[in-house]
Amino acid sequence: MNIIVCLKQVPSRESILRVNADGTWVDEQDLSWEINEPDVYALEEALRLKERFGGEVIICSVGPARVQQAIREAFAKGADRGIHLNDPAFERLDAYNTARVIAEAIKGESYDLILTGLQSDDFGFAQTGVILAELLGIPHTTIVMEIHILDGKVKVKRELEAGWFQWIELPLPAVLTIQSGINHPRYATLKGIMGAKKKPIRTLGRDDLHLGEALLNLQQVEKVYIPQKTKETQLLEGSPEEVAAQLVEKLKHEAKVI
Amino acid sequence: MQNVLAILVPRADTVGRAEKEVMGAAQRLASQLNGQWAVALIAPRACALSRQVLVCGASKVFVVDHPELVEYSADPYLKALEGVVEVAHPHVCIFAGNSIGLELAPRLAYRMKSAMVIDCTELQGVSGGHVQITKPVYGGKAETILVAHNPPVTICLRPRSFEPLNAVSETTGEVHRLTIEIEPSLRRTKVIDRIVEESSDAKLEEARIIVSGGRGLGGPEGFLLLKELAELLGGAVGASRAACDAGWAPMSWQIGQTGKKVAPDLYIAVGISGASQHLVGITRAKTIVAINTDPKAPIFKVADIGVVEDYRSVIPVLIEELKQESSA
């Protein structure tokens, strides 16, 4: 069972964001980076399937040189090799064009599954995996909570709203976007970290791919800004009885929510 | 002239709040763009449902009713949508941001070569016929405004970010029933089963009141108290990621970046410090009450009402107070 995992590197969650000078992106200079958390769950799911069924886990990631660190981190956990898509033309691509680049890059690969996180923690387009399935002409499903491999098929549980779940079957190969929290991702072992340095990464740029049409984003970022919070908090003081009485009073007559 | 298409794919047998929000957004955007809006209704028994759409004031409803659409599956539904788009020629397609919308919208957008934005919290039609789309990014730490310079544009709305369209007194709209060829072989995915877990809990995404607990509860038993309070208020119970990771609450209760995005009228955060990953899930809450022993907890920066106190001393009294109120 060969599995491709699409990973994105995003600013770490503790990052303090600053908007760049022209207000169209975040200032990337002082940021620290990490693997997009939803993709960490996708990677873990791929590693578990590999442990049961054998095969390879291939990491595919789009981004500048720093992305190699994310690929190596996946190697340290047990992934086998990587495809790094690095080209100035790949910067700030929308989901459609990112999917186009990935689809071209994995054309020669033989795979049974493509896994990716439900969405990225930076721009959160939540489309790259879905569009990838369209480009490759293979079935897909989203918000996957559980995976069972059957003969030539995969059976998955997907989360719907309001406590509803669906069990569905798809023929392989297929694209699955993984819901966060479906497993407990492992930590890299020391042995894994040592071994990660030797695993191969293939780096591809625009000229290595047959992209056809130019990579033009379908929508443009007009503005990025940090929303200003204007709320003033009323602190309630007194004994628990006084606080509870004030709270009920305010919720009833001021906020009118109960 | 700009056409806005509200795409409704209701999972239940009713046109609910999510669908009414899509129609509300479509109607307002169409009027900003000096255009028309219409509805695409794809569902089992769509013809019967179309009445519920007409009473919201839609002037045109495209309906596809087909045996292949009885149980939701992406491929036949996409085929039906492609058929509607061919007839309706929309410049803007609007979906609800639920599990179905998030699966169908990117694929329809791809097939139409359309721009596509998910998790939209604001829409504005501007001169030149462009649409400005606002969405939170970086876990809610920032927001972005996106513009597509060429139609079409496809959008998924963040739930409860738009005013729903409500019933009008007179319905004048008409239903266009489309016949679309949908081959059974299109259906590559097979739905085996549909199950519901914890059906007794109120739906978090639709709850008007949510009482939510975090690491500060100190253990799973704290949730019993929150549950009692929630039941008394007719609300639902939520949890922070820390509480879910600790195993004190089921994953399905999780609110925040990796969990649910909620929009209640009242959100009571108990023992939740308020990490930005949690706050992104509650940006649409109207009134936030924070109960926490740490006065420096970031949750107090977003709360309307704060109580710096141990919840164990406040909530039991609050429950008593509410019980007395309701019996009085």
XYZ file of C-alpha atoms in Angstrom:
586
model
C 0.000 0.000 0.000
C 1.661 3.205 -1.169
C 0.378 6.396 0.366
C 1.083 9.986 -0.572
C 0.650 12.500 2.230
C 0.304 16.151 1.272
C 1.863 18.284 3.999
C 1.878 22.013 4.350
C 4.232 24.008 6.499
C 2.467 26.856 8.302
C 3.435 29.491 10.892
C 3.505 27.866 14.323
C 0.417 28.436 16.394
C 2.292 30.499 18.964
C 3.489 32.921 16.270
C 2.752 36.579 16.704
C 1.585 37.756 13.317
C 2.500 41.036 11.712
C 1.039 42.187 8.446
C 3.557 43.058 5.721
C 4.164 46.606 4.502
C 1.537 46.635 1.750
C -1.041 44.821 3.874
C -1.485 41.875 1.552
C 0.219 39.057 3.435
C 1.828 38.339 6.792
C 5.421 39.295 7.385
C 7.173 35.929 7.190
C 10.553 37.063 8.476
C 10.283 36.440 12.213
C 7.929 33.491 12.057
C 8.689 30.012 13.275
C 7.176 27.189 11.241
C 5.617 23.816 11.868
C 3.742 21.098 9.981
C 0.097 22.097 9.594
C -1.559 20.270 12.455
C -4.403 18.607 10.489
C -1.714 17.151 8.175
C 0.047 15.633 11.199
C -3.044 13.460 11.731
C -3.039 12.503 8.042
C 0.641 11.527 8.312
C -0.015 9.424 11.415
C -2.880 7.626 9.666
C -0.600 6.897 6.683
C 2.159 5.536 8.946
C -0.295 3.228 10.704
C -1.581 1.869 7.383
C 1.999 1.308 6.242
C 2.744 -0.636 9.422
C -0.202 -2.933 8.743
C -0.026 -3.334 4.989
C 3.559 -2.465 4.035
C 4.480 -0.137 1.188
C 5.787 3.399 1.175
C 4.738 6.733 2.638
C 5.657 9.565 0.296
C 5.536 13.170 1.471
C 4.591 15.877 -0.982
C 4.974 19.509 0.004
C 4.909 22.859 -1.791
C 6.978 25.772 -0.501
C 10.411 27.388 -0.233
C 13.593 25.794 1.174
C 12.311 25.873 4.777
C 9.732 23.204 3.830
C 12.513 20.580 3.767
C 12.496 20.731 7.540
C 8.839 19.667 7.593
C 9.566 16.813 5.177
C 12.513 15.660 7.350
C 10.272 15.762 10.390
C 7.852 13.413 8.615
C 10.827 11.185 7.696
C 11.835 11.054 11.355
C 8.396 9.684 12.188
C 8.663 7.002 9.516
C 7.861 8.421 6.059
C 10.102 7.030 3.329
C 10.786 9.722 0.774
C 9.720 13.176 -0.252
C 8.769 15.375 -3.161
C 9.520 19.029 -2.554
C 7.922 21.486 -4.950
C 10.017 24.611 -4.765
C 9.834 27.481 -7.196
C 9.173 31.228 -6.830
C 6.204 30.626 -9.152
C 4.664 28.364 -6.475
C 4.537 31.098 -3.828
C 1.130 32.270 -2.580
C -0.726 29.942 -4.908
C -4.414 29.342 -4.341
C -5.771 25.855 -3.709
C -6.596 25.183 -7.356
C -3.099 25.941 -8.597
C -1.439 24.179 -5.645
C -3.444 21.074 -6.543
C -2.359 21.427 -10.179
C 1.298 21.500 -9.162
C 0.892 18.456 -6.894
C -1.083 16.515 -9.502
C 1.689 17.023 -12.057
C 4.422 16.146 -9.582
C 2.900 12.797 -8.581
C 1.972 11.731 -12.086
C 4.647 9.051 -12.319
C 3.975 7.681 -8.833
C 1.996 4.551 -8.110
C -0.234 5.095 -5.107
C -3.305 3.620 -3.456
C -4.239 6.534 -1.244
C -3.586 10.234 -0.989
C -4.131 11.641 2.487
C -4.152 15.220 3.609
C -5.472 17.227 6.540
C -8.930 18.706 6.303
C -7.568 22.215 5.952
C -4.534 24.331 6.663
C -4.197 26.404 9.783
C -3.015 29.455 7.822
C -5.416 30.313 5.002
C -7.747 27.383 5.577
C -8.926 26.994 1.989
C -9.842 23.331 2.640
C -9.862 22.557 -1.075
C -6.449 21.353 -2.190
C -7.163 17.668 -1.540
C -10.638 17.829 -3.038
C -9.487 19.552 -6.231
C -6.551 17.152 -6.451
C -9.057 14.294 -6.665
C -10.851 16.101 -9.499
C -7.598 16.667 -11.383
C -6.569 13.036 -10.992
C -10.069 11.791 -11.812
C -10.276 9.644 -8.684
C -12.913 9.514 -5.926
C -12.480 11.317 -2.654
C -14.173 12.000 0.597
C -13.721 14.576 3.329
C -13.794 14.765 7.147
C -12.624 11.170 7.562
C -12.703 9.760 11.097
C -11.776 6.096 10.552
C -10.208 4.068 7.721
C -10.548 0.366 6.921
C -8.780 -1.142 3.935
C -10.768 -3.803 2.092
C -9.941 -5.640 -1.114
C -9.313 -2.883 -3.658
C -11.579 -0.592 -1.686
C -11.486 1.596 1.369
C -14.264 1.920 3.913
C -14.303 5.157 5.868
C -16.348 6.833 8.535
C -16.988 10.488 7.895
C -18.322 13.104 10.227
C -21.445 15.018 9.285
C -23.155 17.623 11.434
C -25.010 17.275 14.684
C -23.582 13.954 15.797
C -24.276 12.214 12.474
C -21.691 9.996 10.818
C -21.645 8.216 7.499
C -19.889 4.979 6.534
C -18.913 4.942 2.894
C -16.923 2.758 0.541
C -14.666 4.042 -2.226
C -12.602 2.203 -4.831
C -8.827 2.752 -4.673
C -6.960 4.911 -5.444
C -8.775 7.670 -3.588
C -8.117 10.970 -1.848
C -9.156 11.247 1.806
C -9.040 14.455 3.813
C -8.554 13.621 7.460
C -10.365 15.137 10.422
C -8.114 16.310 13.248
C -8.145 14.248 16.407
C -8.728 10.860 14.734
C -5.526 9.415 16.203
C -2.711 10.265 18.610
C 0.225 11.300 16.441
C 3.529 9.741 17.418
C 6.721 11.511 18.338
C 9.854 10.945 16.311
C 12.347 8.548 17.872
C 16.050 9.329 18.105
C 16.676 6.512 15.630
C 14.087 8.013 13.327
C 15.695 11.434 13.535
C 19.101 9.958 12.690
C 17.659 7.979 9.779
C 15.746 10.970 8.410
C 18.903 12.634 7.152
C 19.545 9.851 4.657
C 16.088 9.619 3.135
C 15.720 11.089 -0.339
C 13.909 14.293 -1.275
C 13.244 15.016 -4.920
C 13.021 18.736 -5.558
C 10.981 19.894 -8.522
C 10.422 23.360 -9.958
C 8.056 24.742 -12.530
C 10.241 23.735 -15.450
C 10.282 20.103 -14.288
C 6.492 19.910 -14.557
C 4.218 20.016 -17.577
C 1.758 22.520 -16.250
C 0.336 23.857 -19.484
C -1.538 27.028 -18.570
C 0.209 29.599 -16.383
C -0.250 29.465 -12.611
C -2.684 32.341 -12.205
C -4.652 32.532 -8.968
C -8.414 32.600 -9.460
C -8.853 34.985 -6.556
C -6.553 37.682 -5.279
C -5.742 38.694 -1.729
C -6.766 42.315 -1.523
C -5.974 42.829 2.112
C -4.776 41.018 5.230
C -5.360 42.700 8.571
C -5.429 42.013 12.288
C -8.990 42.572 13.555
C -9.245 45.054 16.417
C -11.061 43.938 19.505
C -13.186 46.596 21.101
C -14.956 44.634 23.777
C -15.010 45.891 27.320
C -15.319 43.238 29.971
C -17.509 43.861 32.990
C -16.055 42.036 35.969
C -18.561 40.832 38.535
C -17.450 40.896 42.152
C -18.806 39.782 45.480
C -19.797 36.542 47.173
C -20.780 33.621 44.913
C -24.438 34.415 45.668
C -24.015 38.059 44.689
C -22.090 37.166 41.553
C -24.709 34.592 40.476
C -27.550 37.066 41.067
C -25.798 39.820 39.082
C -25.047 37.409 36.290
C -28.654 36.249 35.952
C -29.812 39.861 36.067
C -27.416 40.944 33.308
C -28.111 37.983 31.048
C -31.841 38.515 31.433
C -32.183 42.255 31.161
C -29.030 43.609 29.492
C -27.891 40.890 27.097
C -31.430 39.437 26.917
C -30.111 35.984 26.149
C -31.931 33.922 28.774
C -26.386 41.927 -14.784
C -25.084 39.517 -12.180
C -26.745 36.241 -11.280
C -26.358 34.850 -7.785
C -27.253 31.218 -7.234
C -28.060 29.969 -3.731
C -27.225 26.279 -3.791
C -29.230 24.296 -1.266
C -28.433 20.679 -0.531
C -30.390 20.055 2.658
C -29.571 16.791 4.389
C -32.816 16.555 6.289
C -36.308 16.870 4.902
C -36.515 20.530 5.675
C -35.115 23.878 4.623
C -33.302 24.845 7.810
C -31.335 27.738 9.154
C -28.227 26.934 7.075
C -30.252 27.026 3.842
C -32.021 30.233 4.874
C -28.643 31.859 5.562
C -27.496 30.944 2.057
C -30.632 32.507 0.597
C -30.220 35.596 2.786
C -26.642 36.076 1.615
C -27.641 35.499 -2.022
C -30.492 37.985 -1.890
C -28.402 40.760 -0.332
C -25.454 40.185 -2.644
C -27.700 40.203 -5.710
C -29.176 43.533 -4.684
C -25.693 45.027 -4.132
C -24.721 43.836 -7.590
C -28.010 44.990 -9.157
C -28.596 41.417 -10.180
C -31.002 38.540 -9.776
C -30.847 35.645 -7.404
C -32.161 32.147 -7.828
C -32.094 28.907 -5.917
C -30.761 25.488 -6.910
C -32.401 22.829 -4.797
C -30.880 19.376 -5.005
C -32.410 16.884 -2.626
C -34.560 13.799 -2.436
C -38.177 14.944 -2.815
C -36.895 18.336 -3.958
C -40.226 19.246 -5.534
C -42.037 18.955 -2.225
C -39.290 20.954 -0.502
C -39.414 23.722 -3.075
C -42.500 25.158 -1.360
C -40.391 25.913 1.714
C -37.971 27.792 -0.528
C -40.680 29.783 -2.284
C -42.101 31.058 0.986
C -38.719 32.667 1.655
C -39.269 34.888 -1.360
C -37.150 33.162 -4.002
C -38.371 34.112 -7.450
C -36.827 31.189 -9.275
C -36.095 27.719 -7.977
C -34.270 25.156 -10.083
C -35.116 21.682 -8.899
C -33.529 18.385 -9.795
C -35.387 15.294 -8.664
C -33.806 12.006 -9.639
C -33.699 8.468 -8.183
C -29.882 8.707 -8.051
C -30.186 11.588 -5.581
C -32.050 9.708 -2.876
C -28.974 9.299 -0.677
C -26.347 12.030 -0.768
C -23.223 11.091 -2.690
C -20.822 13.628 -4.182
C -20.621 12.405 -7.781
C -24.321 12.297 -8.784
C -24.986 15.499 -6.845
C -22.203 17.246 -8.740
C -23.684 16.079 -12.006
C -27.041 17.550 -11.005
C -25.385 20.831 -10.024
C -23.516 21.042 -13.297
C -26.868 20.710 -15.030
C -28.343 23.605 -13.045
C -25.322 25.823 -13.624
C -25.600 25.281 -17.369
C -29.131 26.687 -17.281
C -28.754 29.348 -14.586
C -25.404 30.859 -15.696
C -24.486 32.122 -12.245
C -21.720 34.643 -11.616
C -21.717 33.756 -7.940
C -22.599 30.398 -6.354
C -23.193 30.290 -2.617
C -23.133 27.110 -0.513
C -23.620 26.494 3.195
C -20.332 25.698 4.923
C -21.453 22.293 6.168
C -20.029 18.848 5.415
C -21.874 18.636 2.105
C -21.074 22.174 0.965
C -17.403 21.804 1.785
C -17.251 18.654 -0.311
C -19.283 19.801 -3.317
C -18.286 23.448 -3.654
C -14.576 23.018 -4.486
C -15.372 20.374 -7.080
C -18.119 22.384 -8.732
C -15.795 25.403 -8.677
C -13.077 23.379 -10.332
C -15.437 22.221 -13.061
C -16.616 25.794 -13.694
C -13.045 27.166 -13.449
C -14.388 29.319 -10.667
C -12.652 31.141 -7.841
C -13.525 29.490 -4.551
C -13.489 30.736 -0.968
C -14.457 28.769 2.111
C -15.415 30.030 5.575
C -16.671 33.385 4.374
C -17.926 35.674 7.148
C -18.815 38.723 5.061
C -19.758 39.367 1.449
C -19.855 42.674 -0.310
C -20.757 43.406 -3.906
C -18.742 46.382 -5.153
C -18.791 48.493 -8.278
C -17.570 46.736 -11.360
C -19.548 43.688 -10.294
C -16.782 42.275 -8.100
C -17.402 40.466 -4.876
C -15.276 41.135 -1.807
C -15.087 38.069 0.386
C -13.938 38.316 4.000
C -12.659 35.268 5.832
C -10.663 34.640 9.012
C -7.151 33.279 8.498
C -4.281 32.088 10.717
C -6.633 30.599 13.252
C -8.601 33.825 13.570
C -5.543 35.923 14.404
C -6.016 37.777 11.125
C -8.649 38.316 8.465
C -8.343 38.605 4.742
C -10.394 40.149 1.985
C -10.279 38.244 -1.281
C -11.527 39.414 -4.644
C -12.058 37.459 -7.820
C -11.678 39.662 -10.848
C -13.293 37.203 -13.208
C -16.554 35.389 -12.628
C -17.683 32.902 -11.592
C -17.025 32.915 -7.860
C -18.007 30.091 -5.535
C -18.377 30.681 -1.819
C -19.024 28.575 1.282
C -20.459 30.550 4.171
C -19.316 30.160 7.740
C -22.388 28.886 9.615
C -24.366 31.548 11.493
C -22.449 34.457 10.022
C -25.308 35.668 7.808
C -28.862 36.691 8.565
C -31.286 34.015 7.404
C -33.997 34.915 4.942
C -37.403 34.555 6.516
C -40.809 33.802 5.138
C -42.583 36.496 3.126
C -46.318 36.985 3.012
C -46.760 36.447 -0.699
C -44.987 33.926 -2.851
C -44.610 34.781 -6.499
C -41.708 32.550 -7.461
C -41.753 29.730 -9.912
C -40.225 26.266 -9.901
C -38.198 25.039 -12.867
C -37.901 21.313 -12.819
C -34.816 20.176 -14.714
C -34.390 16.756 -16.215
C -30.772 15.756 -15.979
C -29.270 12.469 -17.065
C -27.461 10.944 -14.087
C -25.862 7.599 -14.841
C -25.764 5.173 -11.890
C -22.144 4.406 -12.874
C -21.204 7.939 -11.804
C -21.618 6.899 -8.226
C -18.113 5.855 -7.268
C -18.617 6.140 -3.548
C -21.158 3.914 -1.860
C -22.938 4.961 1.312
C -23.186 1.930 3.558
C -24.653 3.351 6.678
C -25.582 6.508 8.475
C -25.371 6.562 12.245
C -25.973 9.100 14.952
C -23.913 9.323 18.119
C -24.904 11.221 21.249
C -28.173 12.216 19.670
C -29.439 13.485 23.007
C -27.029 16.432 22.893
C -28.260 19.613 21.345
C -26.492 20.428 18.100
C -23.498 22.573 19.009
C -23.340 24.476 15.736
C -26.979 25.442 16.027
C -27.183 25.886 19.798
C -28.410 29.233 21.084
C -26.687 28.741 24.431
C -23.462 26.833 25.063
C -21.780 26.085 28.370
C -18.212 25.064 27.692
C -15.455 23.679 29.897
C -11.670 23.595 29.725
C -8.629 22.379 31.565
C -9.514 24.610 34.503
C -12.372 22.234 35.385
C -9.712 19.982 36.891
C -11.404 16.728 35.903
C -14.271 15.066 34.034
C -16.720 15.520 36.935
C -16.793 19.268 36.258
C -18.717 18.547 33.079
C -21.611 17.087 35.084
C -22.109 20.509 36.619
C -21.850 22.205 33.214
C -24.339 19.753 31.791
C -26.834 20.546 34.521
C -26.434 24.267 33.859
C -26.746 23.772 30.089
C -29.905 21.699 30.460
C -31.427 24.317 32.702
C -30.712 26.990 30.076
C -31.870 24.790 27.187
C -28.356 24.785 25.758
C -25.564 22.434 24.784
C -22.235 21.531 26.379
C -18.948 22.232 24.627
C -15.312 21.777 25.533
C -11.882 23.149 24.794
C -9.288 21.028 23.121
C -7.375 20.612 26.394
C -10.446 19.062 28.030
C -11.029 16.730 25.057
C -7.376 15.700 24.901
C -7.502 14.911 28.614
C -10.417 12.578 27.880
C -12.858 14.561 30.046
C -15.194 15.247 27.134
C -15.864 13.509 23.799
C -14.115 14.872 20.702
C -17.484 15.839 19.237
C -17.784 18.534 21.913
C -14.594 20.272 20.909
C -14.898 23.928 19.971
C -12.107 25.807 18.238
C -9.806 25.623 15.294
C -9.704 21.827 15.149
C -13.247 21.475 16.439
C -16.546 23.171 15.813
C -17.119 26.830 15.057
C -20.125 27.943 17.019
C -22.273 31.057 17.077
C -24.539 31.005 20.133
C -26.288 34.006 21.631
C -24.672 33.082 24.943
C -21.342 31.323 25.451
C -20.310 30.522 29.007
C -16.619 29.580 29.128
C -15.731 27.798 32.337
C -12.106 27.119 33.209
C -11.079 27.948 29.655
C -7.951 30.079 29.396
C -8.795 31.273 25.879
C -5.957 30.237 23.574
C -6.376 31.751 20.113
C -7.152 28.268 18.726
C -10.187 28.167 20.990
C -11.232 31.767 20.393
C -11.433 31.244 16.627
C -14.299 28.840 17.274
C -16.356 31.406 19.180
C -15.833 34.644 17.256
C -19.509 34.677 16.340
C -20.803 34.241 19.892
C -22.927 37.259 20.833
C -22.422 37.378 24.593
C -19.451 35.668 26.216
C -19.284 34.992 29.940
C -15.942 33.812 31.315
C -15.534 32.088 34.662
C -11.902 31.492 35.536
C -9.676 31.735 38.611
C -6.855 33.385 36.665
C -7.573 37.097 36.133
C -4.859 37.224 33.459
C -6.429 34.496 31.308
C -6.820 35.746 27.701
C -10.484 34.682 27.714
C -11.210 37.847 29.748
C -10.056 39.958 26.791
C -12.939 38.712 24.658
C -15.544 38.193 27.381
C -18.443 40.607 27.903
C -18.855 39.500 31.480
C -16.065 38.079 33.600
C -16.116 36.265 36.919
C -12.739 35.695 38.571
C -13.716 32.860 40.849
C -13.606 29.099 41.202
C -16.454 27.679 39.136
C -17.181 25.146 41.880
C -18.389 27.932 44.127
C -20.243 29.983 41.483
C -22.005 27.471 39.247
C -23.936 25.548 41.914
C -25.276 28.857 43.210
C -26.063 29.976 39.678
C -27.977 26.743 39.074
C -30.009 27.319 42.269
C -30.694 30.916 41.279
C -31.940 29.852 37.835
C -34.113 27.114 39.309
C -35.751 29.634 41.640
C -36.258 32.071 38.779
C -37.981 29.466 36.652
C -40.243 28.287 39.461
C -41.133 31.851 40.466
